Short mmCIF file of C-alpha atoms and ligand atoms in Angstrom, two decimals:
data_model
loop_
_atom_site.label_atom_id
_atom_site.label_comp_id
_atom_site.label_asym_id
_atom_site.label_seq_id
_atom_site.Cartn_x
_atom_site.Cartn_y
_atom_site.Cartn_z
CA UNK A 1 117.12 188.63 -80.01
CA UNK A 2 114.88 189.81 -82.35
CA UNK A 3 112.48 192.12 -81.09
CA UNK A 4 108.69 191.85 -80.92
CA UNK A 5 107.61 195.50 -79.57
CA UNK A 6 104.05 194.31 -79.08
CA UNK A 7 104.98 191.25 -77.52
CA UNK A 8 106.21 191.00 -73.33
CA UNK A 9 109.77 191.80 -73.64
CA UNK A 10 110.65 191.08 -70.22
CA UNK A 11 109.07 187.57 -70.69
CA UNK A 12 111.06 186.97 -74.32
CA UNK A 13 114.86 188.50 -72.16
CA UNK A 14 113.67 185.32 -69.98
CA UNK A 15 114.01 183.06 -72.92
CA UNK A 16 110.70 182.24 -73.69
CA UNK A 17 110.05 182.06 -77.34
CA UNK A 18 107.28 183.53 -79.83
CA UNK A 19 104.86 180.93 -79.63
CA UNK A 20 104.40 181.54 -75.94
CA UNK A 21 104.89 185.50 -75.63
CA UNK A 22 101.89 185.73 -77.80
CA UNK A 23 100.14 183.54 -75.39
CA UNK A 24 101.18 185.79 -72.64
CA UNK A 25 100.36 189.40 -74.62
CA UNK A 26 96.63 187.86 -75.39
CA UNK A 27 96.14 186.60 -71.09
CA UNK A 28 97.81 190.20 -70.84
CA UNK A 29 101.05 189.05 -68.77
CA UNK A 30 102.87 191.92 -69.59
CA UNK A 31 106.02 191.24 -66.75
CA UNK A 32 106.91 188.16 -64.96
CA UNK A 33 106.32 188.16 -61.60
CA UNK A 34 109.47 187.54 -58.59
CA UNK A 35 108.70 183.92 -59.01
CA UNK A 36 108.74 183.75 -62.09
CA UNK A 37 111.84 185.78 -62.76
CA UNK A 38 113.34 183.76 -60.23
CA UNK A 39 112.55 180.01 -61.31
CA UNK A 40 112.48 180.47 -65.27
CA UNK A 41 115.87 180.64 -66.20
CA UNK A 42 117.08 178.00 -63.74
CA UNK A 43 114.23 175.78 -64.90
CA UNK A 44 115.02 176.34 -68.63
CA UNK A 45 118.81 175.20 -67.66
CA UNK A 46 117.39 171.73 -66.27
CA UNK A 47 117.72 172.44 -63.15
CA UNK A 48 115.80 171.01 -59.94
CA UNK A 49 113.87 174.02 -58.14
CA UNK A 50 112.09 174.07 -54.84
CA UNK A 51 110.23 177.20 -55.35
CA UNK A 52 108.20 179.48 -52.63
CA UNK A 53 106.22 182.63 -53.30
CA UNK A 54 102.84 183.04 -51.63
CA UNK A 55 99.86 182.40 -53.13
CA UNK A 56 98.35 184.73 -56.26
CA UNK A 57 102.38 185.15 -57.52
CA UNK A 58 101.49 182.99 -60.77
CA UNK A 59 103.64 179.85 -59.74
CA UNK A 60 101.62 177.71 -62.68
CA UNK A 61 103.32 179.78 -64.84
CA UNK A 62 106.76 179.74 -63.43
CA UNK A 63 106.95 175.78 -63.77
CA UNK A 64 104.87 175.68 -66.51
CA UNK A 65 106.46 178.39 -69.30
CA UNK A 66 109.88 176.44 -69.03
CA UNK A 67 108.53 172.72 -69.36
CA UNK A 68 105.46 173.65 -71.54
CA UNK A 69 108.33 174.83 -74.07
CA UNK A 70 110.78 172.22 -73.97
CA UNK A 71 108.26 169.81 -74.57
CA UNK A 72 108.35 168.00 -77.98
CA UNK A 73 104.78 167.40 -79.35
CA UNK A 74 105.87 164.84 -81.25
CA UNK A 75 106.48 162.49 -78.72
CA UNK A 76 103.55 161.28 -75.86
CA UNK A 77 103.89 161.92 -72.41
CA UNK A 78 107.02 163.47 -70.65
CA UNK A 79 105.65 165.75 -67.94
CA UNK A 80 103.26 165.15 -64.95
CA UNK A 81 102.39 167.98 -62.38
CA UNK A 82 100.80 166.29 -59.15
CA UNK A 83 98.36 168.78 -57.57
CA UNK A 84 96.90 168.28 -53.59
CA UNK A 85 92.54 168.75 -55.11
CA UNK A 86 90.47 168.12 -58.15
CA UNK A 87 90.21 172.10 -58.58
CA UNK A 88 93.34 172.56 -58.55
CA UNK A 89 94.38 169.96 -60.91
CA UNK A 90 91.62 171.61 -63.14
CA UNK A 91 93.58 175.18 -62.60
CA UNK A 92 96.58 173.98 -63.37
CA UNK A 93 95.66 172.43 -66.17
CA UNK A 94 93.61 175.41 -67.91
CA UNK A 95 96.43 177.90 -67.57
CA UNK A 96 98.54 175.31 -69.03
CA UNK A 97 96.30 175.49 -71.85
CA UNK A 98 96.09 178.82 -72.14
CA UNK A 99 99.96 179.05 -71.96
CA UNK A 100 99.85 176.67 -74.96
CA UNK A 101 97.55 178.29 -76.77
CA UNK A 102 99.63 178.76 -79.63
CA UNK A 103 102.04 175.87 -79.30
CA UNK A 104 101.09 172.39 -80.42
CA UNK A 105 101.02 170.81 -76.90
CA UNK A 106 97.90 168.55 -75.25
CA UNK A 107 97.20 168.54 -71.74
CA UNK A 108 94.77 166.70 -70.01
CA UNK A 109 93.65 166.74 -66.25
CA UNK A 110 92.78 163.45 -64.34
CA UNK A 111 90.76 163.49 -60.43
CA UNK A 112 88.57 161.71 -59.08
CA UNK A 113 85.12 162.22 -58.68
CA UNK A 114 85.11 162.55 -62.86
CA UNK A 115 84.37 159.43 -65.10
CA UNK A 116 86.93 157.10 -65.77
CA UNK A 117 86.02 157.03 -68.83
CA UNK A 118 85.92 160.32 -69.91
CA UNK A 119 89.36 160.12 -68.53
CA UNK A 120 90.53 157.00 -69.95
CA UNK A 121 89.31 158.76 -73.07
CA UNK A 122 91.68 161.69 -72.84
CA UNK A 123 94.30 159.90 -71.96
CA UNK A 124 94.33 158.11 -75.60
CA UNK A 125 94.76 161.12 -77.22
CA UNK A 126 98.52 161.43 -76.37
CA UNK A 127 99.02 164.57 -74.06
CA UNK A 128 102.24 165.74 -73.42
CA UNK A 129 101.39 166.71 -69.90
CA UNK A 130 99.25 164.99 -67.54
CA UNK A 131 98.04 167.17 -64.70
CA UNK A 132 96.50 164.87 -61.63
CA UNK A 133 95.27 164.09 -58.11
CA UNK A 134 97.32 161.59 -56.80
CA UNK A 135 94.43 159.06 -56.29
CA UNK A 136 93.39 158.99 -59.81
CA UNK A 137 96.80 158.67 -61.03
CA UNK A 138 97.34 156.06 -59.33
CA UNK A 139 94.81 154.87 -60.69
CA UNK A 140 95.53 155.04 -63.98
CA UNK A 141 99.04 153.56 -63.63
CA UNK A 142 97.41 150.62 -62.19
CA UNK A 143 94.95 150.25 -64.85
CA UNK A 144 98.05 150.99 -67.28
CA UNK A 145 96.26 153.52 -68.71
CA UNK A 146 99.60 156.29 -68.05
CA UNK A 147 103.22 155.31 -68.38
CA UNK A 148 105.12 157.67 -66.32
CA UNK A 149 108.17 155.47 -66.46
CA UNK A 150 109.82 158.01 -69.16
CA UNK A 151 109.25 161.41 -67.80
CA UNK A 152 111.24 164.42 -68.66
CA UNK A 153 109.27 166.83 -66.06
CA UNK A 154 107.93 165.95 -62.41
CA UNK A 155 106.13 168.68 -60.50
CA UNK A 156 104.52 168.51 -57.35
CA UNK A 157 102.39 172.13 -56.83
CA UNK A 158 101.69 172.96 -53.28
CA UNK A 159 104.56 171.03 -51.87
CA UNK A 160 103.58 171.22 -48.53
CA UNK A 161 100.46 169.84 -48.84
CA UNK A 162 101.77 167.36 -51.37
CA UNK A 163 104.64 165.49 -48.81
CA UNK A 164 102.17 166.12 -45.84
CA UNK A 165 101.71 162.43 -44.08
CA UNK A 166 98.07 162.07 -45.99
CA UNK A 167 99.72 162.01 -49.59
CA UNK A 168 103.04 160.99 -48.28
CA UNK A 169 102.91 157.23 -49.58
CA UNK A 170 100.66 158.14 -52.93
CA UNK A 171 103.43 160.81 -54.10
CA UNK A 172 106.56 158.01 -53.25
CA UNK A 173 104.61 155.02 -54.95
CA UNK A 174 103.86 157.17 -57.71
CA UNK A 175 107.12 158.64 -57.99
CA UNK A 176 109.11 155.26 -57.92
CA UNK A 177 107.43 154.77 -61.00
CA UNK A 178 109.29 156.98 -63.10
CA UNK A 179 112.69 155.37 -64.41
CA UNK A 180 114.02 157.94 -66.50
CA UNK A 181 116.20 160.97 -65.48
CA UNK A 182 114.24 164.10 -65.20
CA UNK A 183 113.95 167.48 -64.22
CA UNK A 184 111.86 168.05 -60.37
CA UNK A 185 110.14 171.07 -59.71
CA UNK A 186 108.07 171.39 -56.52
CA UNK A 187 106.75 174.78 -55.41
CA UNK A 188 104.14 176.09 -52.62
CA UNK A 189 103.69 179.15 -50.58
CA UNK A 190 105.36 177.95 -47.53
CA UNK A 191 107.85 174.75 -46.83
CA UNK A 192 108.45 173.80 -43.46
CA UNK A 193 111.42 172.30 -42.69
CA UNK A 194 110.16 168.61 -42.49
CA UNK A 195 108.69 169.01 -46.10
CA UNK A 196 111.74 170.60 -47.44
CA UNK A 197 114.21 167.07 -45.61
CA UNK A 198 111.43 165.46 -47.66
CA UNK A 199 111.73 167.61 -50.73
CA UNK A 200 115.21 167.01 -51.19
CA UNK A 201 115.13 163.34 -51.51
CA UNK A 202 113.65 163.95 -54.80
CA UNK A 203 115.48 166.49 -56.12
CA UNK A 204 119.41 166.88 -57.51
CA UNK A 205 121.25 169.75 -56.03
CA UNK A 206 118.41 171.85 -56.46
CA UNK A 207 117.75 175.45 -56.78
CA UNK A 208 115.94 176.71 -53.62
CA UNK A 209 114.19 180.28 -54.60
CA UNK A 210 112.46 181.38 -52.19
CA UNK A 211 110.47 185.04 -52.68
CA UNK A 212 108.01 184.71 -49.94
CA UNK A 213 110.37 185.60 -47.13
CA UNK A 214 109.33 188.33 -44.56
CA UNK A 215 105.88 188.29 -47.08
CA UNK A 216 104.08 185.89 -45.14
CA UNK A 217 101.18 187.51 -46.38
CA UNK A 218 99.08 189.33 -49.11
CA UNK A 219 100.27 193.02 -48.55
CA UNK A 220 97.32 194.20 -50.56
CA UNK A 221 94.70 193.13 -48.67
CA UNK A 222 92.75 195.06 -46.42
CA UNK A 223 92.67 192.89 -43.31
CA UNK A 224 90.55 193.29 -40.29
CA UNK A 225 88.41 191.69 -37.47
CA UNK A 226 85.21 192.11 -36.05
CA UNK A 227 84.31 191.00 -32.63
CA UNK A 228 80.91 189.25 -32.56
CA UNK A 229 79.07 186.89 -30.56
CA UNK A 230 78.23 183.50 -32.59
CA UNK A 231 74.77 184.03 -32.60
CA UNK A 232 75.53 187.44 -34.60
CA UNK A 233 77.23 186.56 -37.17
CA UNK A 234 74.55 185.58 -39.45
CA UNK A 235 73.67 189.71 -39.08
CA UNK A 236 76.90 190.75 -39.00
CA UNK A 237 77.67 189.23 -42.65
CA UNK A 238 74.14 190.30 -43.99
CA UNK A 239 75.67 194.07 -42.77
CA UNK A 240 79.27 193.62 -44.53
CA UNK A 241 77.91 192.08 -47.36
CA UNK A 242 75.32 195.17 -47.84
CA UNK A 243 77.84 197.64 -46.89
CA UNK A 244 81.04 196.39 -48.82
CA UNK A 245 78.49 195.01 -51.81
CA UNK A 246 81.28 192.83 -52.95
CA UNK A 247 80.82 191.60 -56.32
CA UNK A 248 82.51 188.29 -55.54
CA UNK A 249 83.44 187.29 -52.17
CA UNK A 250 83.97 184.04 -50.56
CA UNK A 251 83.31 183.22 -46.80
CA UNK A 252 84.81 180.67 -45.46
CA UNK A 253 83.80 178.25 -42.82
CA UNK A 254 85.61 175.91 -40.30
CA UNK A 255 83.24 172.72 -41.33
CA UNK A 256 81.20 171.43 -44.04
CA UNK A 257 78.02 171.65 -41.65
CA UNK A 258 78.58 175.14 -41.11
CA UNK A 259 79.59 175.90 -45.11
CA UNK A 260 76.27 174.04 -45.87
CA UNK A 261 74.28 176.18 -42.74
CA UNK A 262 75.31 179.30 -44.11
CA UNK A 263 74.94 178.74 -47.65
CA UNK A 264 70.99 178.06 -47.03
CA UNK A 265 70.47 181.01 -44.98
CA UNK A 266 72.06 183.09 -47.20
CA UNK A 267 69.96 182.10 -49.97
CA UNK A 268 66.80 181.97 -48.02
CA UNK A 269 67.36 185.79 -47.51
CA UNK A 270 67.97 186.25 -51.37
CA UNK A 271 71.60 186.53 -51.62
CA UNK A 272 72.87 184.24 -54.61
CA UNK A 273 75.40 181.92 -52.78
CA UNK A 274 76.36 178.46 -53.09
CA UNK A 275 78.40 176.14 -50.92
CA UNK A 276 81.29 174.24 -51.91
CA UNK A 277 82.81 171.50 -49.70
CA UNK A 278 84.42 168.10 -49.41
CA UNK A 279 80.45 166.52 -49.35
CA UNK A 280 79.58 167.55 -52.21
CA UNK A 281 79.75 165.29 -55.32
CA UNK A 282 83.00 166.08 -57.86
CA UNK A 283 80.35 167.13 -60.69
CA UNK A 284 78.60 169.64 -58.50
CA UNK A 285 82.05 171.53 -56.90
CA UNK A 286 82.49 171.69 -60.36
CA UNK A 287 79.76 173.14 -61.43
CA UNK A 288 79.70 175.88 -58.38
CA UNK A 289 83.37 176.69 -59.25
CA UNK A 290 82.70 177.14 -62.96
CA UNK A 291 79.32 178.98 -62.17
CA UNK A 292 81.57 181.36 -59.80
CA UNK A 293 83.90 182.05 -62.49
CA UNK A 294 81.60 182.82 -64.70
CA UNK A 295 79.78 185.67 -62.35
CA UNK A 296 76.94 183.81 -61.44
CA UNK A 297 77.47 183.22 -58.21
CA UNK A 298 77.98 186.73 -55.54
CA UNK A 299 78.83 184.28 -52.76
CA UNK A 300 81.05 181.06 -52.06
CA UNK A 301 80.46 179.73 -48.92
CA UNK A 302 83.29 177.39 -48.38
CA UNK A 303 85.23 175.31 -46.52
CA UNK A 304 89.20 175.12 -46.74
CA UNK A 305 89.99 172.06 -48.90
CA UNK A 306 87.65 172.85 -51.11
CA UNK A 307 89.28 176.53 -51.32
CA UNK A 308 92.47 175.77 -51.39
CA UNK A 309 94.55 177.63 -54.36
CA UNK A 310 91.60 178.52 -56.04
CA UNK A 311 92.61 181.39 -58.26
CA UNK A 312 89.21 183.32 -59.26
CA UNK A 313 90.70 186.80 -60.30
CA UNK A 314 87.76 188.63 -59.48
CA UNK A 315 87.50 187.94 -55.65
CA UNK A 316 86.99 191.27 -54.41
CA UNK A 317 86.29 190.03 -50.48
CA UNK A 318 87.38 187.62 -48.32
CA UNK A 319 85.07 186.62 -44.93
CA UNK A 320 86.18 184.29 -42.37
CA UNK A 321 83.14 183.41 -40.94
CA UNK A 322 84.89 181.28 -38.47
CA UNK A 323 88.07 182.31 -37.58
CA UNK A 324 90.90 179.58 -38.78
CA UNK A 325 92.63 178.05 -36.04
CA UNK A 326 95.84 177.37 -38.00
CA UNK A 327 96.93 180.83 -39.08
CA UNK A 328 98.70 178.93 -42.29
CA UNK A 329 95.48 178.63 -43.46
CA UNK A 330 94.33 182.39 -42.59
CA UNK A 331 97.06 183.21 -45.03
CA UNK A 332 96.00 180.70 -47.58
CA UNK A 333 92.22 182.08 -47.10
CA UNK A 334 93.35 185.65 -47.95
CA UNK A 335 95.72 184.58 -50.60
CA UNK A 336 92.23 184.14 -52.45
CA UNK A 337 92.33 187.67 -52.55
CA UNK A 338 94.55 190.22 -54.72
CA UNK A 339 95.40 188.32 -57.07
CA UNK A 340 98.34 189.75 -58.63
CA UNK A 341 98.55 193.29 -57.24
CA UNK A 342 94.74 193.45 -57.09
CA UNK A 343 93.47 195.20 -54.23
CA UNK A 344 91.00 192.94 -51.80
CA UNK A 345 89.69 193.24 -48.64
CA UNK A 346 89.54 190.35 -45.87
CA UNK A 347 87.56 190.66 -42.59
CA UNK A 348 87.41 188.28 -40.25
CA UNK A 349 84.99 187.38 -37.44
CA UNK A 350 86.15 186.55 -33.93
CA UNK A 351 84.40 185.53 -30.84
CA UNK A 352 85.76 186.71 -27.57
CA UNK A 353 87.42 183.53 -26.76
CA UNK A 354 89.41 183.46 -30.09
CA UNK A 355 91.79 186.32 -29.02
CA UNK A 356 94.60 184.00 -29.10
CA UNK A 357 93.89 182.34 -33.01
CA UNK A 358 93.97 186.12 -33.82
CA UNK A 359 97.09 186.78 -31.89
CA UNK A 360 99.11 183.80 -33.23
CA UNK A 361 97.69 184.91 -36.93
CA UNK A 362 99.17 188.62 -36.33
CA UNK A 363 102.29 186.79 -35.46
CA UNK A 364 102.62 184.79 -38.00
CA UNK A 365 101.92 187.86 -40.52
CA UNK A 366 103.98 189.87 -38.31
CA UNK A 367 101.10 193.14 -38.37
CA UNK A 368 98.41 193.52 -37.03
CA UNK A 369 95.11 193.30 -38.04
CA UNK A 370 92.66 196.30 -37.26
CA UNK A 371 89.13 196.39 -36.00
CA UNK A 372 87.05 196.97 -38.20
CA UNK A 373 83.62 198.94 -37.15
CA UNK A 374 80.70 197.78 -39.29
CA UNK A 375 77.78 200.42 -39.35
CA UNK A 376 75.12 199.64 -37.43
CA UNK A 377 76.45 196.92 -35.64
CA UNK A 378 77.64 197.12 -32.07
CA UNK A 379 78.43 193.53 -30.52
CA UNK A 380 76.49 192.84 -27.42
CA UNK A 381 78.57 193.17 -24.18
CA UNK A 382 79.79 190.53 -22.28
CA UNK A 383 76.76 189.87 -19.77
CA UNK A 384 78.24 187.06 -17.73
CA UNK A 385 81.67 189.47 -17.19
CA UNK A 386 79.71 192.50 -16.76
CA UNK A 387 79.92 192.68 -12.89
CA UNK A 388 83.26 190.80 -12.32
CA UNK A 389 85.56 193.52 -14.46
CA UNK A 390 87.69 195.38 -12.20
CA UNK A 391 87.72 199.22 -12.45
CA UNK A 392 90.59 198.97 -14.81
CA UNK A 393 88.67 196.49 -16.99
CA UNK A 394 85.93 198.68 -16.90
CA UNK A 395 87.77 201.83 -17.86
CA UNK A 396 89.52 199.97 -20.60
CA UNK A 397 86.13 198.67 -22.19
CA UNK A 398 84.53 202.13 -21.97
CA UNK A 399 86.81 203.76 -23.87
CA UNK A 400 87.73 201.56 -26.06
CA UNK A 401 83.48 201.65 -26.79
CA UNK A 402 83.54 204.77 -26.84
CA UNK A 403 85.80 205.61 -29.66
CA UNK A 404 83.70 203.51 -31.91
CA UNK A 405 81.62 206.18 -33.43
CA UNK A 406 78.78 203.85 -35.35
CA UNK A 407 79.25 204.49 -39.57
CA UNK A 408 83.13 205.14 -38.96
CA UNK A 409 85.25 204.26 -41.47
CA UNK A 410 87.22 201.23 -40.44
CA UNK A 411 90.27 202.53 -38.89
CA UNK A 412 93.16 201.23 -41.79
CA UNK A 413 96.56 201.97 -40.29
CA UNK A 414 97.89 198.88 -38.84
CA UNK A 415 101.03 199.52 -36.94
CA UNK A 416 103.97 198.49 -39.27
CA UNK A 417 107.09 196.48 -37.72
CA UNK A 418 109.91 196.64 -39.51
CA UNK A 419 111.77 193.38 -39.42
CA UNK A 420 111.03 192.83 -35.77
CA UNK A 421 108.99 190.87 -34.24
CA UNK A 422 105.42 191.75 -33.90
CA UNK A 423 104.92 192.60 -29.85
CA UNK A 424 103.19 189.42 -27.99
CA UNK A 425 99.79 190.44 -26.60
CA UNK A 426 99.35 187.75 -24.61
CA UNK A 427 95.74 188.85 -22.77
CA UNK A 428 93.64 190.27 -25.84
CA UNK A 429 90.23 191.48 -24.64
CA UNK A 430 87.73 191.65 -27.54
P1 ADP B 1 99.98 180.40 -57.19
O1 ADP B 1 99.76 179.23 -58.44
O2 ADP B 1 101.29 181.68 -56.92
O3 ADP B 1 99.02 180.59 -56.28
P2 ADP B 1 98.62 181.14 -60.02
O4 ADP B 1 99.51 180.35 -60.86
O5 ADP B 1 97.33 180.02 -59.74
O6 ADP B 1 99.35 181.77 -58.73
O7 ADP B 1 98.22 182.75 -60.41
C1 ADP B 1 97.59 183.75 -60.08
C2 ADP B 1 96.95 184.52 -61.03
O8 ADP B 1 97.57 185.31 -61.87
C3 ADP B 1 96.69 183.37 -62.29
O9 ADP B 1 95.12 184.09 -63.00
C4 ADP B 1 97.16 183.41 -63.54
O10 ADP B 1 96.78 183.88 -64.47
C5 ADP B 1 97.16 185.06 -63.41
N1 ADP B 1 99.13 185.63 -63.78
C6 ADP B 1 100.52 184.68 -63.09
N2 ADP B 1 101.59 185.40 -63.69
C7 ADP B 1 100.64 186.55 -64.22
C8 ADP B 1 102.05 187.61 -64.56
N3 ADP B 1 103.07 187.45 -64.79
N4 ADP B 1 101.21 189.03 -65.38
C9 ADP B 1 99.79 188.79 -65.00
N5 ADP B 1 99.16 188.00 -64.25
C10 ADP B 1 99.55 186.44 -64.30
MG1 MG B 2 99.38 177.30 -57.40
#
């Protein structure tokens, strides 16, 4: 093969053609990530693939490059990618667009919340690749505006969500419209056994790749927690934002109402913050994401649904204003930072009665999340318990308090466990 010294040779070695290498060079992808190196060759061969790799490791290009390269620019729709949220559909389509900037291909995204007419018009321009959310894709199939009967490539992004109970029937319905022989690629950060079994029904002798095993969390993220009474959270957040001074941060809340309230409070104290959650209209959500990407918003206050899979590469800090109930959600959240090996910080606020949630997270990620001291912030002692403590508890509480001089830098050395299970601390005192 001819060498192009200026183009990313490692991608050329995987069989990527010059028209895509040029785009990769412009996108500053110098070498493939593990999942890309693992997926591209079998995908080029036409194999069905179930690919698992942690968030932020470039799964979009892993399925995107081989498919884009095999599309015929002179023919109409050949590939469909389904994604669980509107933001993800938009983001995947944008990445595919960038990857094919030197190829004569046309990619269209369809999702709820935007005018049907606009998307109908876009579909009329005969894309080779459509990326969409299940609801809107079904809608266009019913309207006969989208004919997926002759697809060559079917992708489910974030397949754990797509085959989860909420979407399962829609996916079944959509995929039943595909009549042609096609290649199926499913990707996700995590795939549980039940989802895997379901996924197998749609695949033909698939190659299974898992480059996330034993690496459940983004290792590059500096993770810590702070103990806080619910009433002190806002004060703590302000201190964190002042001291860490992140250029771009995402603050996660567990509910829409909490996100709305928090964004307003931040705004009121002069912090450039906006909320994103499922109650906003699609247009508003698009606008918020656009502003965040363009760095016009410093703090994005988000709920999980709205933020899942969102890739804003410059996010440096994640704050869990509410600790997630489901430890997997924690992994997804902190995956918003430290994309592609960049450094990131994740700080989790934990109430005194949320110790178990923290322990479940530590068990899932198989490492200890150290406590962080925030200068100027000292949680109030739990007043109601003060009188009833045993002497042992008292001395333990005292010694842990004594060692926490204000202004001390955060403790950073998590006890690494090599392969072994994380030591379970059944009762954790915060
Ligand atoms: P995932 O779907 O695994 O969460 P994405 O496909 O969204 O990850 O990619 C995360 C980010 O990394 C994107 O901004 C993408 O452009 C970038 N990226 C992907 N592959 C590479 C690579 N090989 N080199 C550099 N950046 C990459
Ligand atoms: Mg993705």
